[in-house]
């Protein structure tokens, strides 16, 4: 289950919710068109605090996600043919991977702060998008840092299938 799960919705806004110490599955989960997850806080949530599956035209912005370490607990998850999504002004600390994308295209990620122990701050998996490759990803003006001052690296890792990717003006420990 989820704290909020809306499937196939149109013009859905999930805003200003606070979720603390849950063991449920996905915490805030949307699919459909024009979905928006705005100014929510999830601390010690279950799996995948903020999830978009097959959202066309959406915004994930101004959210705070802290200490979400359950199984497959990526801070922001955008999978299964999401398209035209803005990821902005989010703060993610101590999640498996702050933002993951899969089989989707048309992302603009900007002004986020993603803090990791060490490893992927942003990760893109393969899969096809409507018979073609995923892509059209713009990642700019983000802060992606490792909290491990000795051995830590924060980096962006996108599968080789991604096309039309632009990464610019970020503060990052490393890019792969």
PDB file of N, CA and C in Angstrom, residues 104-149:
ATOM      1  N   UNK A 104      12.009   6.235 -19.724  1.00  0.00           N
ATOM      2  CA  UNK A 104      11.248   7.479 -19.755  1.00  0.00           C
ATOM      3  C   UNK A 104      12.034   8.539 -20.499  1.00  0.00           C
ATOM      4  N   UNK A 105      11.369   9.649 -20.815  1.00  0.00           N
ATOM      5  CA  UNK A 105      12.078  10.723 -21.509  1.00  0.00           C
ATOM      6  C   UNK A 105      11.426  12.074 -21.235  1.00  0.00           C
ATOM      7  N   UNK A 106      12.235  13.113 -21.470  1.00  0.00           N
ATOM      8  CA  UNK A 106      11.744  14.474 -21.312  1.00  0.00           C
ATOM      9  C   UNK A 106      11.802  14.970 -19.880  1.00  0.00           C
ATOM     10  N   UNK A 107      12.997  14.950 -19.285  1.00  0.00           N
ATOM     11  CA  UNK A 107      13.171  15.392 -17.903  1.00  0.00           C
ATOM     12  C   UNK A 107      13.961  16.686 -17.843  1.00  0.00           C
ATOM     13  N   UNK A 108      13.576  17.561 -16.932  1.00  0.00           N
ATOM     14  CA  UNK A 108      14.375  18.734 -16.603  1.00  0.00           C
ATOM     15  C   UNK A 108      14.565  18.715 -15.089  1.00  0.00           C
ATOM     16  N   UNK A 109      15.773  18.381 -14.650  1.00  0.00           N
ATOM     17  CA  UNK A 109      16.093  18.328 -13.221  1.00  0.00           C
ATOM     18  C   UNK A 109      16.965  19.528 -12.891  1.00  0.00           C
ATOM     19  N   UNK A 110      16.472  20.389 -11.994  1.00  0.00           N
ATOM     20  CA  UNK A 110      17.239  21.592 -11.661  1.00  0.00           C
ATOM     21  C   UNK A 110      17.013  22.018 -10.218  1.00  0.00           C
ATOM     22  N   UNK A 111      18.056  22.624  -9.652  1.00  0.00           N
ATOM     23  CA  UNK A 111      18.037  23.204  -8.306  1.00  0.00           C
ATOM     24  C   UNK A 111      17.653  22.205  -7.212  1.00  0.00           C
ATOM     25  N   UNK A 112      18.090  20.976  -7.363  1.00  0.00           N
ATOM     26  CA  UNK A 112      17.905  19.960  -6.331  1.00  0.00           C
ATOM     27  C   UNK A 112      19.176  19.840  -5.507  1.00  0.00           C
ATOM     28  N   UNK A 113      19.041  19.376  -4.269  1.00  0.00           N
ATOM     29  CA  UNK A 113      20.182  19.015  -3.436  1.00  0.00           C
ATOM     30  C   UNK A 113      20.032  17.538  -3.104  1.00  0.00           C
ATOM     31  N   UNK A 114      20.964  16.733  -3.627  1.00  0.00           N
ATOM     32  CA  UNK A 114      20.954  15.291  -3.410  1.00  0.00           C
ATOM     33  C   UNK A 114      22.235  14.912  -2.665  1.00  0.00           C
ATOM     34  N   UNK A 115      22.099  14.440  -1.431  1.00  0.00           N
ATOM     35  CA  UNK A 115      23.237  14.030  -0.618  1.00  0.00           C
ATOM     36  C   UNK A 115      23.228  12.521  -0.476  1.00  0.00           C
ATOM     37  N   UNK A 116      24.370  11.885  -0.747  1.00  0.00           N
ATOM     38  CA  UNK A 116      24.482  10.427  -0.677  1.00  0.00           C
ATOM     39  C   UNK A 116      25.654  10.049   0.226  1.00  0.00           C
ATOM     40  N   UNK A 117      25.627   8.820   0.738  1.00  0.00           N
ATOM     41  CA  UNK A 117      26.799   8.311   1.464  1.00  0.00           C
ATOM     42  C   UNK A 117      27.960   8.203   0.481  1.00  0.00           C
ATOM     43  N   UNK A 118      27.728   7.488  -0.607  1.00  0.00           N
ATOM     44  CA  UNK A 118      28.669   7.369  -1.703  1.00  0.00           C
ATOM     45  C   UNK A 118      27.955   6.599  -2.812  1.00  0.00           C
ATOM     46  N   UNK A 119      28.060   7.063  -4.036  1.00  0.00           N
ATOM     47  CA  UNK A 119      27.449   6.357  -5.156  1.00  0.00           C
ATOM     48  C   UNK A 119      26.547   7.251  -5.974  1.00  0.00           C
ATOM     49  N   UNK A 120      25.605   6.611  -6.670  1.00  0.00           N
ATOM     50  CA  UNK A 120      24.720   7.341  -7.566  1.00  0.00           C
ATOM     51  C   UNK A 120      23.883   8.380  -6.821  1.00  0.00           C
ATOM     52  N   UNK A 121      23.931   9.609  -7.284  1.00  0.00           N
ATOM     53  CA  UNK A 121      22.973  10.624  -6.857  1.00  0.00           C
ATOM     54  C   UNK A 121      21.789  10.611  -7.825  1.00  0.00           C
ATOM     55  N   UNK A 122      22.083  10.294  -9.084  1.00  0.00           N
ATOM     56  CA  UNK A 122      21.061  10.139 -10.123  1.00  0.00           C
ATOM     57  C   UNK A 122      21.418   8.893 -10.911  1.00  0.00           C
ATOM     58  N   UNK A 123      20.446   8.008 -11.122  1.00  0.00           N
ATOM     59  CA  UNK A 123      20.710   6.783 -11.867  1.00  0.00           C
ATOM     60  C   UNK A 123      19.589   6.540 -12.869  1.00  0.00           C
ATOM     61  N   UNK A 124      19.963   6.248 -14.104  1.00  0.00           N
ATOM     62  CA  UNK A 124      18.998   5.934 -15.151  1.00  0.00           C
ATOM     63  C   UNK A 124      19.208   4.526 -15.660  1.00  0.00           C
ATOM     64  N   UNK A 125      18.166   3.717 -15.550  1.00  0.00           N
ATOM     65  CA  UNK A 125      18.216   2.339 -16.034  1.00  0.00           C
ATOM     66  C   UNK A 125      17.709   2.314 -17.475  1.00  0.00           C
ATOM     67  N   UNK A 126      17.962   1.224 -18.147  1.00  0.00           N
ATOM     68  CA  UNK A 126      17.556   1.063 -19.539  1.00  0.00           C
ATOM     69  C   UNK A 126      16.064   0.842 -19.703  1.00  0.00           C
ATOM     70  N   UNK A 127      15.733   0.097 -20.712  1.00  0.00           N
ATOM     71  CA  UNK A 127      14.330  -0.119 -21.048  1.00  0.00           C
ATOM     72  C   UNK A 127      13.964   0.783 -22.208  1.00  0.00           C
ATOM     73  N   UNK A 128      12.991   0.371 -22.976  1.00  0.00           N
ATOM     74  CA  UNK A 128      12.607   1.175 -24.139  1.00  0.00           C
ATOM     75  C   UNK A 128      11.482   2.134 -23.781  1.00  0.00           C
ATOM     76  N   UNK A 129      11.422   3.207 -24.524  1.00  0.00           N
ATOM     77  CA  UNK A 129      10.361   4.192 -24.374  1.00  0.00           C
ATOM     78  C   UNK A 129       9.583   4.209 -25.677  1.00  0.00           C
ATOM     79  N   UNK A 130       8.374   3.700 -25.657  1.00  0.00           N
ATOM     80  CA  UNK A 130       7.517   3.631 -26.840  1.00  0.00           C
ATOM     81  C   UNK A 130       8.292   3.111 -28.054  1.00  0.00           C
ATOM     82  N   UNK A 131       9.033   2.034 -27.823  1.00  0.00           N
ATOM     83  CA  UNK A 131       9.772   1.379 -28.894  1.00  0.00           C
ATOM     84  C   UNK A 131      11.118   1.982 -29.191  1.00  0.00           C
ATOM     85  N   UNK A 132      11.463   3.100 -28.569  1.00  0.00           N
ATOM     86  CA  UNK A 132      12.759   3.735 -28.798  1.00  0.00           C
ATOM     87  C   UNK A 132      13.554   3.815 -27.514  1.00  0.00           C
ATOM     88  N   UNK A 133      14.675   4.503 -27.589  1.00  0.00           N
ATOM     89  CA  UNK A 133      15.524   4.649 -26.410  1.00  0.00           C
ATOM     90  C   UNK A 133      15.014   5.765 -25.502  1.00  0.00           C
ATOM     91  N   UNK A 134      15.247   5.643 -24.206  1.00  0.00           N
ATOM     92  CA  UNK A 134      14.905   6.726 -23.288  1.00  0.00           C
ATOM     93  C   UNK A 134      15.863   7.897 -23.490  1.00  0.00           C
ATOM     94  N   UNK A 135      15.477   9.080 -23.046  1.00  0.00           N
ATOM     95  CA  UNK A 135      16.389  10.213 -23.176  1.00  0.00           C
ATOM     96  C   UNK A 135      15.726  11.551 -22.967  1.00  0.00           C
ATOM     97  N   UNK A 136      16.303  12.570 -23.648  1.00  0.00           N
ATOM     98  CA  UNK A 136      15.883  13.958 -23.494  1.00  0.00           C
ATOM     99  C   UNK A 136      15.905  14.346 -22.028  1.00  0.00           C
ATOM    100  N   UNK A 137      17.102  14.315 -21.449  1.00  0.00           N
ATOM    101  CA  UNK A 137      17.291  14.598 -20.033  1.00  0.00           C
ATOM    102  C   UNK A 137      18.211  15.810 -19.897  1.00  0.00           C
ATOM    103  N   UNK A 138      17.744  16.833 -19.190  1.00  0.00           N
ATOM    104  CA  UNK A 138      18.549  18.010 -18.879  1.00  0.00           C
ATOM    105  C   UNK A 138      18.727  18.069 -17.373  1.00  0.00           C
ATOM    106  N   UNK A 139      19.968  18.014 -16.937  1.00  0.00           N
ATOM    107  CA  UNK A 139      20.316  18.047 -15.515  1.00  0.00           C
ATOM    108  C   UNK A 139      21.191  19.277 -15.300  1.00  0.00           C
ATOM    109  N   UNK A 140      20.666  20.295 -14.602  1.00  0.00           N
ATOM    110  CA  UNK A 140      21.428  21.531 -14.433  1.00  0.00           C
ATOM    111  C   UNK A 140      21.148  22.199 -13.091  1.00  0.00           C
ATOM    112  N   UNK A 141      22.161  22.896 -12.606  1.00  0.00           N
ATOM    113  CA  UNK A 141      22.054  23.706 -11.382  1.00  0.00           C
ATOM    114  C   UNK A 141      21.655  22.884 -10.146  1.00  0.00           C
ATOM    115  N   UNK A 142      22.171  21.669 -10.042  1.00  0.00           N
ATOM    116  CA  UNK A 142      21.923  20.809  -8.884  1.00  0.00           C
ATOM    117  C   UNK A 142      23.179  20.704  -8.036  1.00  0.00           C
ATOM    118  N   UNK A 143      23.004  20.337  -6.774  1.00  0.00           N
ATOM    119  CA  UNK A 143      24.121  20.032  -5.888  1.00  0.00           C
ATOM    120  C   UNK A 143      24.020  18.548  -5.549  1.00  0.00           C
ATOM    121  N   UNK A 144      25.036  17.787  -5.960  1.00  0.00           N
ATOM    122  CA  UNK A 144      25.060  16.337  -5.780  1.00  0.00           C
ATOM    123  C   UNK A 144      26.341  15.991  -5.034  1.00  0.00           C
ATOM    124  N   UNK A 145      26.231  15.745  -3.731  1.00  0.00           N
ATOM    125  CA  UNK A 145      27.422  15.576  -2.919  1.00  0.00           C
ATOM    126  C   UNK A 145      27.379  14.314  -2.080  1.00  0.00           C
ATOM    127  N   UNK A 146      28.588  13.780  -1.825  1.00  0.00           N
ATOM    128  CA  UNK A 146      28.745  12.673  -0.898  1.00  0.00           C
ATOM    129  C   UNK A 146      28.963  13.232   0.499  1.00  0.00           C
ATOM    130  N   UNK A 147      28.362  12.566   1.490  1.00  0.00           N
ATOM    131  CA  UNK A 147      28.572  12.969   2.871  1.00  0.00           C
ATOM    132  C   UNK A 147      29.773  12.254   3.499  1.00  0.00           C
ATOM    133  N   UNK A 148      30.402  11.351   2.744  1.00  0.00           N
ATOM    134  CA  UNK A 148      31.606  10.666   3.192  1.00  0.00           C
ATOM    135  C   UNK A 148      32.796  11.499   2.712  1.00  0.00           C
ATOM    136  N   UNK A 149      33.395  12.259   3.607  1.00  0.00           N
ATOM    137  CA  UNK A 149      34.465  13.176   3.227  1.00  0.00           C
ATOM    138  C   UNK A 149      35.761  12.487   2.846  1.00  0.00           C
TER     139      UNK A 149
END
